[in-house]
Amino acid sequence: MSVRLAKRLVEPDHWTCPHGHRARPAESLTYGPEVADVCAKAGFEPDAQQQLGLDLIFAIRPDGSALSFEFCVICCRQNLKTGLFKQAALGWLFVTEQPLIVWSAHEMSTTNEARRELADLILGTPSLRKHLKAGQNDGIYDANGEERIELASGQRLLFKARTVSGGRGLAAPKLILDEAFALKASMLGSLLPLMTAQADPQVLYGSSAGKEDSDALFDLRERGRHAMSPRLSYLEWLAPKEDCGTPDCRHPKNAVDLGLDCALDREHLVRAANPSIETGRIDIETIRALRQAMPPAEFMRESLGWWDEPITLSQVIASAVWNPLAVNEDRPAPLDEIPPTALAVDMSHDRLISIAGCWDMVDRKHIELLAVDYAAETWAAVEWLIERAKPKRIPVVIDSISPAAEMVPTLKARKVKVIVTSAVDMGKACGGLREDAVEGRLTHAAQPQLDAALAGAKKRDIRDAGMWAWDRKDQTVNISPLVAVTLARYGAVLKPKTTAEPVFR
């Protein structure tokens, strides 16, 4: 038996569409109610928010074609997005009878999960199951690269992987792009022109609030919130931004116990951002558990709907993410006598040298500058590295295009283990550092040289590989401290792990 969901609409904070602001199509001008009936028969009745989405997706023009070319829904995780898209897929298959639909998400595992859930809904509903293609697979195909649901009429719902560099294989009359936070403008640039050649094309985007590099989603937000695109329907739920009552709050997970007034613990904000609390799909206790389980920056984005600042407007790793990663009593630095897992050295344009270490710990990686600027002579830096790296076989990582690469022959001649990184290696190193920071798997020593380097650092793309690296072109900013810790962390990742317990300061 399906759960009967509350039907009171929790209105979106932003709602624009071809009908205007906060306007809904007349029932005679949308297939939304018919789609809802099909979903209800399958035991998957839309809640009020999903019904609004269906009414907009299936709104039609006088000639019967779709009113919205683009539809975008932004809401916190586990509220309504993927469910809405499954309902839309059922509508396209069994109400408007579209010949071809493509579903794609950032992770193929997410795409496959949607396929399994849709297949179960159809197989469990006799009035829908009878339309499946007859045969050994009953129209449900799960072979790698061939994932699809096929009806006897020849209609197909394909489930495809999404790549960074292009989306040409995704072109179809009806396209679902889940996890739109990972969409790249370059991919849409190759895909959307192909959509115009399709019959009655539509593309649906769904996501939680955007990450700092969600360039395509930021564009959708701008167009949607300000009704800039006449054939875009846009729905967004989020909590209003509020400051913490406690000055300089770092959002500790035990803020309530400590008597701190942290905005992340305010129930009215959680309810505002999660409409499914009202409709009964999720409960407030689940969100409170997420507050404990997630890093503060992730919780702000995924459970309150607060967007990261785009990279074009802020540093590559936002200070709101970086500053709370400084060591403290709960997450101390390793003892001075504990050697780092890896070392790295970099040199600025004016030949100031930065040396960093990374400790690979049980729950995180700790990065720290060990010598900065004052090791300005190459020979002194070489001797410093030999003294510390050689006895314990600690790898020293150096970027191949860095001025510090001139140290490589001497270090190797003195039997130091040296790792020289390529452009692709640097891309992996930079992406890995930012990912660890965002996920809270990193600590640092709150050193001003490193903070300044991060504040001024910019990105550069690495060819068409979808990677990026720190941009060395700007000679007004010394990013060598940042490059050094980035490479040290990369060296620690490459080094085989030991079972030794870390010792903290």
Short mmCIF file of C-alpha atoms in Angstrom, two decimals:
data_model
loop_
_atom_site.label_atom_id
_atom_site.label_comp_id
_atom_site.label_asym_id
_atom_site.label_seq_id
_atom_site.Cartn_x
_atom_site.Cartn_y
_atom_site.Cartn_z
CA MET A 1 0.00 0.00 0.00
CA SER A 2 1.40 3.40 -0.93
CA VAL A 3 1.70 6.19 1.64
CA ARG A 4 -0.91 8.91 1.19
CA LEU A 5 1.01 12.17 1.01
CA ALA A 6 -0.23 15.54 2.21
CA LYS A 7 -1.64 17.57 -0.68
CA ARG A 8 -1.03 21.11 0.65
CA LEU A 9 1.48 22.81 -1.63
CA VAL A 10 4.64 24.09 0.02
CA GLU A 11 5.23 26.90 -2.45
CA PRO A 12 8.69 27.25 -4.00
CA ASP A 13 10.79 30.24 -2.99
CA HIS A 14 11.40 30.87 -6.70
CA TRP A 15 8.74 29.95 -9.27
CA THR A 16 8.86 31.29 -12.80
CA CYS A 17 7.53 29.79 -16.01
CA PRO A 18 6.21 30.74 -19.46
CA HIS A 19 2.89 31.64 -17.80
CA GLY A 20 4.60 34.25 -15.60
CA HIS A 21 5.62 34.42 -11.93
CA ARG A 22 3.88 31.85 -9.70
CA ALA A 23 1.42 30.98 -12.46
CA ARG A 24 -0.02 27.54 -13.08
CA PRO A 25 -1.45 26.34 -16.40
CA ALA A 26 -5.16 25.67 -16.63
CA GLU A 27 -6.03 21.97 -16.32
CA SER A 28 -7.18 21.97 -19.94
CA LEU A 29 -3.70 23.10 -21.03
CA THR A 30 -1.58 20.48 -19.28
CA TYR A 31 -1.35 16.70 -19.17
CA GLY A 32 -0.12 16.96 -15.58
CA PRO A 33 -3.31 15.58 -13.96
CA GLU A 34 -3.41 12.61 -16.35
CA VAL A 35 0.25 11.85 -15.59
CA ALA A 36 -0.51 12.03 -11.86
CA ASP A 37 -3.32 9.48 -12.33
CA VAL A 38 -0.95 7.04 -14.05
CA CYS A 39 1.60 7.46 -11.26
CA ALA A 40 -1.05 6.95 -8.58
CA LYS A 41 -2.14 3.67 -10.21
CA ALA A 42 1.49 2.56 -9.99
CA GLY A 43 1.52 3.35 -6.25
CA PHE A 44 3.66 6.44 -6.80
CA GLU A 45 1.26 9.34 -6.32
CA PRO A 46 2.85 12.79 -6.67
CA ASP A 47 2.88 15.08 -3.66
CA ALA A 48 1.71 18.66 -4.12
CA GLN A 49 5.17 19.92 -5.10
CA GLN A 50 5.61 17.16 -7.66
CA GLN A 51 2.13 17.81 -9.04
CA LEU A 52 3.13 21.42 -9.64
CA GLY A 53 6.24 20.22 -11.47
CA LEU A 54 4.22 17.82 -13.63
CA ASP A 55 1.72 20.54 -14.52
CA LEU A 56 4.57 22.73 -15.77
CA ILE A 57 6.48 19.96 -17.58
CA PHE A 58 3.36 18.77 -19.38
CA ALA A 59 1.87 22.21 -20.12
CA ILE A 60 1.12 22.58 -23.84
CA ARG A 61 0.79 25.31 -26.45
CA PRO A 62 -2.23 25.61 -28.76
CA ASP A 63 -0.60 23.27 -31.28
CA GLY A 64 -0.13 20.59 -28.60
CA SER A 65 3.65 20.96 -28.30
CA ALA A 66 5.39 21.45 -24.96
CA LEU A 67 5.23 24.98 -23.56
CA SER A 68 8.55 24.62 -21.69
CA PHE A 69 11.70 23.73 -23.62
CA GLU A 70 13.65 23.70 -20.34
CA PHE A 71 12.44 22.77 -16.86
CA CYS A 72 14.66 23.11 -13.79
CA VAL A 73 13.94 22.08 -10.20
CA ILE A 74 16.34 22.90 -7.34
CA CYS A 75 15.68 21.39 -3.94
CA CYS A 76 17.54 19.66 -1.12
CA ARG A 77 18.32 15.98 -1.47
CA GLN A 78 15.68 13.29 -0.93
CA ASN A 79 12.78 15.72 -1.27
CA LEU A 80 11.21 15.50 -4.71
CA LYS A 81 13.56 15.81 -7.71
CA THR A 82 14.29 12.24 -8.78
CA GLY A 83 10.77 11.16 -7.89
CA LEU A 84 9.38 13.94 -10.08
CA PHE A 85 11.57 12.82 -12.96
CA LYS A 86 10.41 9.22 -12.61
CA GLN A 87 6.82 10.47 -12.73
CA ALA A 88 7.63 12.55 -15.82
CA ALA A 89 9.18 9.50 -17.48
CA LEU A 90 6.02 7.49 -16.81
CA GLY A 91 3.99 10.35 -18.29
CA TRP A 92 6.09 10.49 -21.42
CA LEU A 93 5.86 6.72 -21.88
CA PHE A 94 2.19 6.12 -21.09
CA VAL A 95 0.37 9.46 -21.55
CA THR A 96 2.04 11.44 -24.33
CA GLU A 97 3.71 8.30 -25.75
CA GLN A 98 7.09 9.79 -26.62
CA PRO A 99 9.21 7.61 -28.94
CA LEU A 100 12.56 8.26 -27.22
CA ILE A 101 13.55 9.47 -23.75
CA VAL A 102 17.08 9.66 -22.33
CA TRP A 103 17.89 9.76 -18.61
CA SER A 104 21.38 10.71 -17.46
CA ALA A 105 22.99 11.59 -14.13
CA HIS A 106 26.49 12.55 -13.02
CA GLU A 107 27.08 9.06 -11.63
CA MET A 108 26.01 6.00 -13.63
CA SER A 109 25.09 4.31 -10.34
CA THR A 110 22.44 7.02 -9.80
CA THR A 111 21.14 6.50 -13.33
CA ASN A 112 20.93 2.74 -12.81
CA GLU A 113 19.10 3.16 -9.52
CA ALA A 114 16.45 5.25 -11.29
CA ARG A 115 16.17 2.54 -13.97
CA ARG A 116 15.66 -0.20 -11.37
CA GLU A 117 13.02 1.80 -9.51
CA LEU A 118 11.12 2.66 -12.69
CA ALA A 119 11.29 -0.94 -13.86
CA ASP A 120 9.88 -2.12 -10.53
CA LEU A 121 7.02 0.39 -10.76
CA ILE A 122 6.10 -0.73 -14.28
CA LEU A 123 6.49 -4.45 -13.58
CA GLY A 124 4.36 -4.12 -10.44
CA THR A 125 1.48 -2.39 -12.24
CA PRO A 126 -0.46 -4.71 -14.60
CA SER A 127 -1.96 -1.84 -16.60
CA LEU A 128 1.58 -0.62 -17.38
CA ARG A 129 3.37 -3.95 -17.56
CA LYS A 130 1.20 -5.14 -20.44
CA HIS A 131 2.80 -2.44 -22.63
CA LEU A 132 6.36 -3.76 -22.16
CA LYS A 133 8.09 -5.39 -25.09
CA ALA A 134 7.50 -9.14 -25.01
CA GLY A 135 10.52 -11.38 -24.70
CA GLN A 136 13.03 -12.88 -22.33
CA ASN A 137 13.76 -9.53 -20.65
CA ASP A 138 10.19 -8.20 -20.56
CA GLY A 139 11.49 -5.00 -22.10
CA ILE A 140 13.91 -4.33 -19.21
CA TYR A 141 17.57 -4.35 -20.29
CA ASP A 142 20.48 -3.98 -17.86
CA ALA A 143 23.55 -4.98 -19.90
CA ASN A 144 26.38 -2.48 -19.58
CA GLY A 145 25.91 0.28 -22.15
CA GLU A 146 22.50 -1.08 -23.17
CA GLU A 147 20.44 -0.05 -20.12
CA ARG A 148 16.90 0.76 -21.21
CA ILE A 149 13.18 0.15 -20.83
CA GLU A 150 11.42 -0.70 -24.09
CA LEU A 151 7.71 -0.92 -24.86
CA ALA A 152 5.97 -3.10 -27.43
CA SER A 153 5.24 0.03 -29.45
CA GLY A 154 8.98 0.61 -29.92
CA GLN A 155 9.14 3.48 -27.42
CA ARG A 156 12.40 3.50 -25.48
CA LEU A 157 13.66 5.04 -22.27
CA LEU A 158 17.47 4.95 -22.36
CA PHE A 159 19.74 5.32 -19.33
CA LYS A 160 23.12 6.75 -20.28
CA ALA A 161 26.38 7.80 -18.70
CA ARG A 162 27.30 11.47 -18.82
CA THR A 163 30.79 12.59 -19.76
CA VAL A 164 32.58 15.85 -19.02
CA SER A 165 33.61 16.61 -22.57
CA GLY A 166 30.38 16.16 -24.46
CA GLY A 167 26.75 15.16 -24.51
CA ARG A 168 26.16 14.43 -28.17
CA GLY A 169 25.09 10.87 -27.37
CA LEU A 170 22.33 12.20 -25.12
CA ALA A 171 20.30 14.03 -27.77
CA ALA A 172 16.67 12.87 -27.71
CA PRO A 173 13.23 14.52 -27.90
CA LYS A 174 12.89 14.22 -24.12
CA LEU A 175 16.00 14.44 -21.94
CA ILE A 176 16.39 14.18 -18.15
CA LEU A 177 19.63 15.55 -16.67
CA ASP A 178 19.66 14.61 -12.99
CA GLU A 179 22.46 15.80 -10.67
CA ALA A 180 22.71 18.99 -12.72
CA PHE A 181 25.22 20.49 -10.27
CA ALA A 182 27.89 18.59 -12.25
CA LEU A 183 26.82 19.83 -15.69
CA LYS A 184 29.40 21.82 -17.61
CA ALA A 185 28.56 24.70 -19.93
CA SER A 186 30.74 23.08 -22.60
CA MET A 187 28.63 19.91 -22.50
CA LEU A 188 25.38 21.83 -22.86
CA GLY A 189 26.98 23.84 -25.63
CA SER A 190 27.38 20.68 -27.67
CA LEU A 191 24.09 19.10 -26.61
CA LEU A 192 21.38 21.77 -26.67
CA PRO A 193 21.81 22.77 -30.35
CA LEU A 194 21.21 19.12 -31.23
CA MET A 195 17.99 19.18 -29.20
CA THR A 196 16.51 21.79 -31.52
CA ALA A 197 16.53 19.23 -34.34
CA GLN A 198 14.33 16.88 -32.29
CA ALA A 199 10.55 16.77 -32.51
CA ASP A 200 8.99 18.75 -29.62
CA PRO A 201 12.19 18.77 -27.54
CA GLN A 202 12.36 19.16 -23.76
CA VAL A 203 15.19 18.96 -21.25
CA LEU A 204 14.69 18.59 -17.49
CA TYR A 205 17.36 19.61 -14.98
CA GLY A 206 17.32 18.57 -11.34
CA SER A 207 19.80 19.35 -8.60
CA SER A 208 20.42 20.36 -5.04
CA ALA A 209 22.02 23.81 -4.59
CA GLY A 210 25.03 24.48 -6.79
CA LYS A 211 28.65 23.85 -5.92
CA GLU A 212 31.33 26.45 -6.53
CA ASP A 213 32.10 25.05 -10.00
CA SER A 214 28.48 24.40 -11.09
CA ASP A 215 28.76 26.87 -13.96
CA ALA A 216 25.82 25.56 -15.99
CA LEU A 217 23.57 25.45 -12.92
CA PHE A 218 24.49 29.02 -11.97
CA ASP A 219 23.36 30.08 -15.44
CA LEU A 220 20.04 28.25 -14.97
CA ARG A 221 19.59 29.92 -11.57
CA GLU A 222 20.19 33.36 -13.05
CA ARG A 223 17.76 32.80 -15.90
CA GLY A 224 15.18 31.06 -13.74
CA ARG A 225 15.04 33.42 -10.78
CA HIS A 226 14.75 36.44 -13.05
CA ALA A 227 12.45 34.92 -15.71
CA MET A 228 14.99 35.68 -18.42
CA SER A 229 14.14 32.74 -20.73
CA PRO A 230 10.59 32.66 -22.11
CA ARG A 231 10.49 28.84 -22.42
CA LEU A 232 12.12 27.94 -19.08
CA SER A 233 10.10 26.77 -16.07
CA TYR A 234 12.03 27.12 -12.82
CA LEU A 235 11.19 25.91 -9.29
CA GLU A 236 13.51 26.31 -6.29
CA TRP A 237 13.10 25.62 -2.59
CA LEU A 238 15.69 26.90 -0.09
CA ALA A 239 16.01 28.35 3.40
CA PRO A 240 16.59 32.09 3.78
CA LYS A 241 20.18 32.94 4.65
CA GLU A 242 20.59 33.84 8.34
CA ASP A 243 23.70 34.71 10.30
CA CYS A 244 24.64 32.75 13.40
CA GLY A 245 23.92 34.51 16.68
CA THR A 246 27.31 33.46 18.02
CA PRO A 247 30.12 35.68 16.64
CA ASP A 248 32.69 33.88 14.46
CA CYS A 249 30.66 30.67 14.67
CA ARG A 250 32.42 27.68 13.09
CA HIS A 251 29.24 25.59 13.16
CA PRO A 252 30.40 22.84 15.58
CA LYS A 253 28.19 19.78 15.56
CA ASN A 254 27.64 20.08 19.31
CA ALA A 255 26.67 23.75 19.07
CA VAL A 256 23.37 23.17 20.89
CA ASP A 257 25.11 21.42 23.80
CA LEU A 258 27.63 24.26 23.97
CA GLY A 259 24.86 26.84 24.10
CA LEU A 260 25.88 28.39 20.77
CA ASP A 261 23.35 30.02 18.47
CA CYS A 262 24.30 28.37 15.16
CA ALA A 263 22.02 28.97 12.19
CA LEU A 264 22.55 25.38 11.02
CA ASP A 265 20.53 24.12 14.01
CA ARG A 266 17.46 26.32 13.46
CA GLU A 267 14.46 24.11 12.76
CA HIS A 268 12.52 26.75 10.83
CA LEU A 269 15.36 26.93 8.28
CA VAL A 270 15.44 23.16 7.87
CA ARG A 271 11.67 23.07 7.33
CA ALA A 272 11.82 25.92 4.82
CA ALA A 273 14.38 24.09 2.68
CA ASN A 274 12.81 20.63 2.87
CA PRO A 275 9.17 20.65 1.72
CA SER A 276 8.95 16.87 2.08
CA ILE A 277 8.93 17.29 5.87
CA GLU A 278 5.50 18.86 5.42
CA THR A 279 4.31 16.15 3.03
CA GLY A 280 5.61 13.31 5.22
CA ARG A 281 8.28 11.80 3.00
CA ILE A 282 11.16 12.73 5.33
CA ASP A 283 11.23 13.80 8.98
CA ILE A 284 13.07 16.45 10.94
CA GLU A 285 15.04 13.85 12.90
CA THR A 286 16.62 12.60 9.68
CA ILE A 287 17.83 16.11 8.87
CA ARG A 288 19.21 16.47 12.40
CA ALA A 289 21.14 13.24 11.88
CA LEU A 290 22.55 14.65 8.64
CA ARG A 291 23.70 17.74 10.55
CA GLN A 292 25.88 15.42 12.65
CA ALA A 293 27.07 13.29 9.75
CA MET A 294 27.98 15.99 7.21
CA PRO A 295 30.64 18.72 7.16
CA PRO A 296 29.02 22.14 7.78
CA ALA A 297 29.59 23.39 4.22
CA GLU A 298 27.94 20.26 2.79
CA PHE A 299 25.01 20.55 5.19
CA MET A 300 24.45 24.18 4.21
CA ARG A 301 24.26 23.23 0.54
CA GLU A 302 22.52 19.85 0.67
CA SER A 303 20.06 20.39 3.56
CA LEU A 304 19.48 24.16 3.65
CA GLY A 305 19.75 24.91 -0.07
CA TRP A 306 22.52 27.49 0.35
CA TRP A 307 24.58 27.72 -2.81
CA ASP A 308 28.36 27.87 -2.81
CA GLU A 309 29.79 31.10 -4.15
CA PRO A 310 30.76 30.52 -7.81
CA ILE A 311 34.47 30.34 -8.52
CA THR A 312 34.20 33.42 -10.70
CA LEU A 313 33.18 35.39 -7.60
CA SER A 314 35.34 33.77 -4.91
CA GLN A 315 38.48 31.83 -4.26
CA VAL A 316 38.71 28.28 -5.60
CA ILE A 317 38.17 26.81 -2.13
CA ALA A 318 35.82 29.17 -0.32
CA SER A 319 36.94 30.54 3.03
CA ALA A 320 33.73 29.17 4.55
CA VAL A 321 35.06 25.72 3.66
CA TRP A 322 38.76 26.34 4.33
CA ASN A 323 38.76 28.14 7.67
CA PRO A 324 36.93 25.44 9.70
CA LEU A 325 39.56 22.91 8.55
CA ALA A 326 42.22 24.49 10.79
CA VAL A 327 43.49 22.13 13.49
CA ASN A 328 41.83 22.33 16.89
CA GLU A 329 41.46 20.25 20.06
CA ASP A 330 39.15 17.80 18.35
CA ARG A 331 41.33 17.47 15.25
CA PRO A 332 44.92 18.14 16.36
CA ALA A 333 48.06 18.22 14.25
CA PRO A 334 50.52 15.29 14.45
CA LEU A 335 53.39 15.47 16.93
CA ASP A 336 56.56 17.19 15.73
CA GLU A 337 58.56 13.97 15.91
CA ILE A 338 56.16 12.11 13.60
CA PRO A 339 57.52 12.35 10.03
CA PRO A 340 55.18 13.31 7.20
CA THR A 341 53.94 10.71 4.75
CA ALA A 342 55.17 12.83 1.84
CA LEU A 343 57.04 16.06 1.21
CA ALA A 344 56.80 18.50 -1.68
CA VAL A 345 58.66 21.58 -2.84
CA ASP A 346 57.69 24.42 -5.16
CA MET A 347 59.28 27.68 -6.26
CA SER A 348 57.68 31.01 -7.19
CA HIS A 349 58.55 33.18 -10.18
CA ASP A 350 60.94 35.18 -8.00
CA ARG A 351 62.50 31.96 -6.70
CA LEU A 352 61.00 31.91 -3.22
CA ILE A 353 60.85 28.29 -2.11
CA SER A 354 58.00 26.57 -0.25
CA ILE A 355 58.30 23.10 1.28
CA ALA A 356 55.26 21.26 2.62
CA GLY A 357 54.40 17.96 4.24
CA CYS A 358 51.30 15.81 4.37
CA TRP A 359 50.43 13.28 7.05
CA ASP A 360 48.03 10.54 5.95
CA MET A 361 45.98 9.91 9.08
CA VAL A 362 43.17 7.50 9.85
CA ASP A 363 40.32 9.98 9.40
CA ARG A 364 41.91 12.73 7.31
CA LYS A 365 45.02 14.16 5.73
CA HIS A 366 46.93 16.97 7.46
CA ILE A 367 48.84 19.46 5.30
CA GLU A 368 51.35 21.96 6.61
CA LEU A 369 54.07 24.27 5.35
CA LEU A 370 57.43 23.26 6.81
CA ALA A 371 59.70 25.85 5.25
CA VAL A 372 58.55 28.95 3.42
CA ASP A 373 60.46 31.70 1.64
CA TYR A 374 63.42 31.70 3.99
CA ALA A 375 64.83 28.62 2.22
CA ALA A 376 65.53 30.92 -0.72
CA GLU A 377 68.72 29.21 -1.87
CA THR A 378 68.26 26.07 -3.94
CA TRP A 379 71.20 24.31 -2.30
CA ALA A 380 69.76 25.01 1.16
CA ALA A 381 66.38 23.59 0.19
CA VAL A 382 68.04 20.50 -1.29
CA GLU A 383 70.00 19.86 1.90
CA TRP A 384 66.88 20.42 4.00
CA LEU A 385 64.99 17.82 1.97
CA ILE A 386 67.84 15.29 1.95
CA GLU A 387 68.22 15.50 5.72
CA ARG A 388 64.55 14.74 6.32
CA ALA A 389 63.46 12.61 3.37
CA LYS A 390 66.38 10.27 2.71
CA PRO A 391 66.64 8.39 6.06
CA LYS A 392 62.94 7.43 6.12
CA ARG A 393 62.41 7.11 2.35
CA ILE A 394 59.82 9.88 2.37
CA PRO A 395 58.90 10.76 -1.22
CA VAL A 396 59.48 14.32 -2.41
CA VAL A 397 57.01 15.57 -5.02
CA ILE A 398 57.94 18.28 -7.55
CA ASP A 399 55.93 19.58 -10.49
CA SER A 400 57.70 19.11 -13.81
CA ILE A 401 57.06 22.72 -14.95
CA SER A 402 58.01 24.33 -11.64
CA PRO A 403 61.30 26.21 -11.32
CA ALA A 404 61.90 23.82 -8.42
CA ALA A 405 62.35 21.01 -10.96
CA GLU A 406 66.00 22.02 -11.18
CA MET A 407 66.44 20.25 -7.83
CA VAL A 408 65.41 16.87 -9.23
CA PRO A 409 68.80 15.68 -10.59
CA THR A 410 70.62 16.52 -7.34
CA LEU A 411 67.98 14.92 -5.15
CA LYS A 412 67.99 11.75 -7.23
CA ALA A 413 71.79 11.65 -7.23
CA ARG A 414 71.68 11.81 -3.43
CA LYS A 415 69.29 8.80 -3.37
CA VAL A 416 66.13 10.71 -2.43
CA LYS A 417 62.89 9.23 -3.75
CA VAL A 418 61.48 11.90 -6.09
CA ILE A 419 58.07 11.98 -7.78
CA VAL A 420 57.90 14.36 -10.75
CA THR A 421 54.32 15.22 -11.70
CA SER A 422 52.89 15.70 -15.18
CA ALA A 423 50.03 18.02 -16.13
CA VAL A 424 47.52 15.22 -15.59
CA ASP A 425 49.07 14.41 -12.21
CA MET A 426 48.73 18.05 -11.22
CA GLY A 427 45.08 17.96 -12.27
CA LYS A 428 44.49 14.94 -10.05
CA ALA A 429 46.36 16.61 -7.20
CA CYS A 430 44.39 19.87 -7.39
CA GLY A 431 41.03 18.17 -7.74
CA GLY A 432 41.85 15.81 -4.89
CA LEU A 433 42.85 18.62 -2.54
CA ARG A 434 39.65 20.53 -3.17
CA GLU A 435 37.52 17.41 -2.84
CA ASP A 436 39.13 16.54 0.51
CA ALA A 437 38.56 20.10 1.70
CA VAL A 438 34.91 20.18 0.68
CA GLU A 439 34.27 16.76 2.21
CA GLY A 440 36.02 17.69 5.48
CA ARG A 441 38.75 15.06 5.05
CA LEU A 442 41.56 17.59 5.50
CA THR A 443 43.17 19.74 8.19
CA HIS A 444 45.75 22.51 7.93
CA ALA A 445 47.80 24.62 10.33
CA ALA A 446 46.13 28.00 9.64
CA GLN A 447 49.35 29.46 8.24
CA PRO A 448 49.04 32.98 6.78
CA GLN A 449 51.28 32.21 3.78
CA LEU A 450 49.01 29.35 2.76
CA ASP A 451 45.81 31.30 3.41
CA ALA A 452 47.09 34.19 1.27
CA ALA A 453 48.07 31.84 -1.56
CA LEU A 454 44.64 30.23 -1.56
CA ALA A 455 42.85 33.59 -1.47
CA GLY A 456 44.67 34.74 -4.61
CA ALA A 457 44.83 31.46 -6.51
CA LYS A 458 43.05 30.96 -9.82
CA LYS A 459 42.35 27.89 -11.93
CA ARG A 460 43.49 26.96 -15.41
CA ASP A 461 41.98 24.18 -17.49
CA ILE A 462 44.16 21.23 -18.46
CA ARG A 463 43.47 20.71 -22.15
CA ASP A 464 40.09 19.00 -22.66
CA ALA A 465 40.49 16.41 -19.93
CA GLY A 466 37.98 18.10 -17.64
CA MET A 467 40.75 18.74 -15.10
CA TRP A 468 42.22 21.96 -13.76
CA ALA A 469 45.37 23.12 -11.99
CA TRP A 470 46.59 26.17 -10.13
CA ASP A 471 47.38 28.99 -12.57
CA ARG A 472 50.97 30.22 -12.26
CA LYS A 473 50.59 33.11 -14.73
CA ASP A 474 49.68 35.79 -12.19
CA GLN A 475 53.03 36.88 -10.81
CA THR A 476 51.40 39.21 -8.28
CA VAL A 477 50.36 36.22 -6.16
CA ASN A 478 52.83 33.71 -4.72
CA ILE A 479 50.93 30.44 -4.96
CA SER A 480 53.95 28.21 -4.32
CA PRO A 481 52.81 27.47 -0.71
CA LEU A 482 49.50 26.23 -2.12
CA VAL A 483 51.19 24.21 -4.87
CA ALA A 484 53.51 22.65 -2.28
CA VAL A 485 50.71 21.41 0.01
CA THR A 486 48.74 20.23 -3.03
CA LEU A 487 51.67 18.11 -4.19
CA ALA A 488 52.44 16.84 -0.68
CA ARG A 489 48.89 15.57 -0.35
CA TYR A 490 49.17 13.92 -3.76
CA GLY A 491 52.38 12.19 -2.70
CA ALA A 492 50.67 10.90 0.44
CA VAL A 493 47.86 9.47 -1.68
CA LEU A 494 50.37 7.64 -3.88
CA LYS A 495 52.35 6.18 -0.99
CA PRO A 496 51.13 2.76 0.26
CA LYS A 497 49.25 3.08 3.55
CA THR A 498 50.67 1.76 6.82
CA THR A 499 48.75 0.47 9.82
CA ALA A 500 50.60 2.71 12.29
CA GLU A 501 48.37 4.81 14.54
CA PRO A 502 48.89 8.58 14.25
CA VAL A 503 50.23 10.50 17.23
CA PHE A 504 48.83 13.98 17.74
CA ARG A 505 50.19 17.17 19.24
#
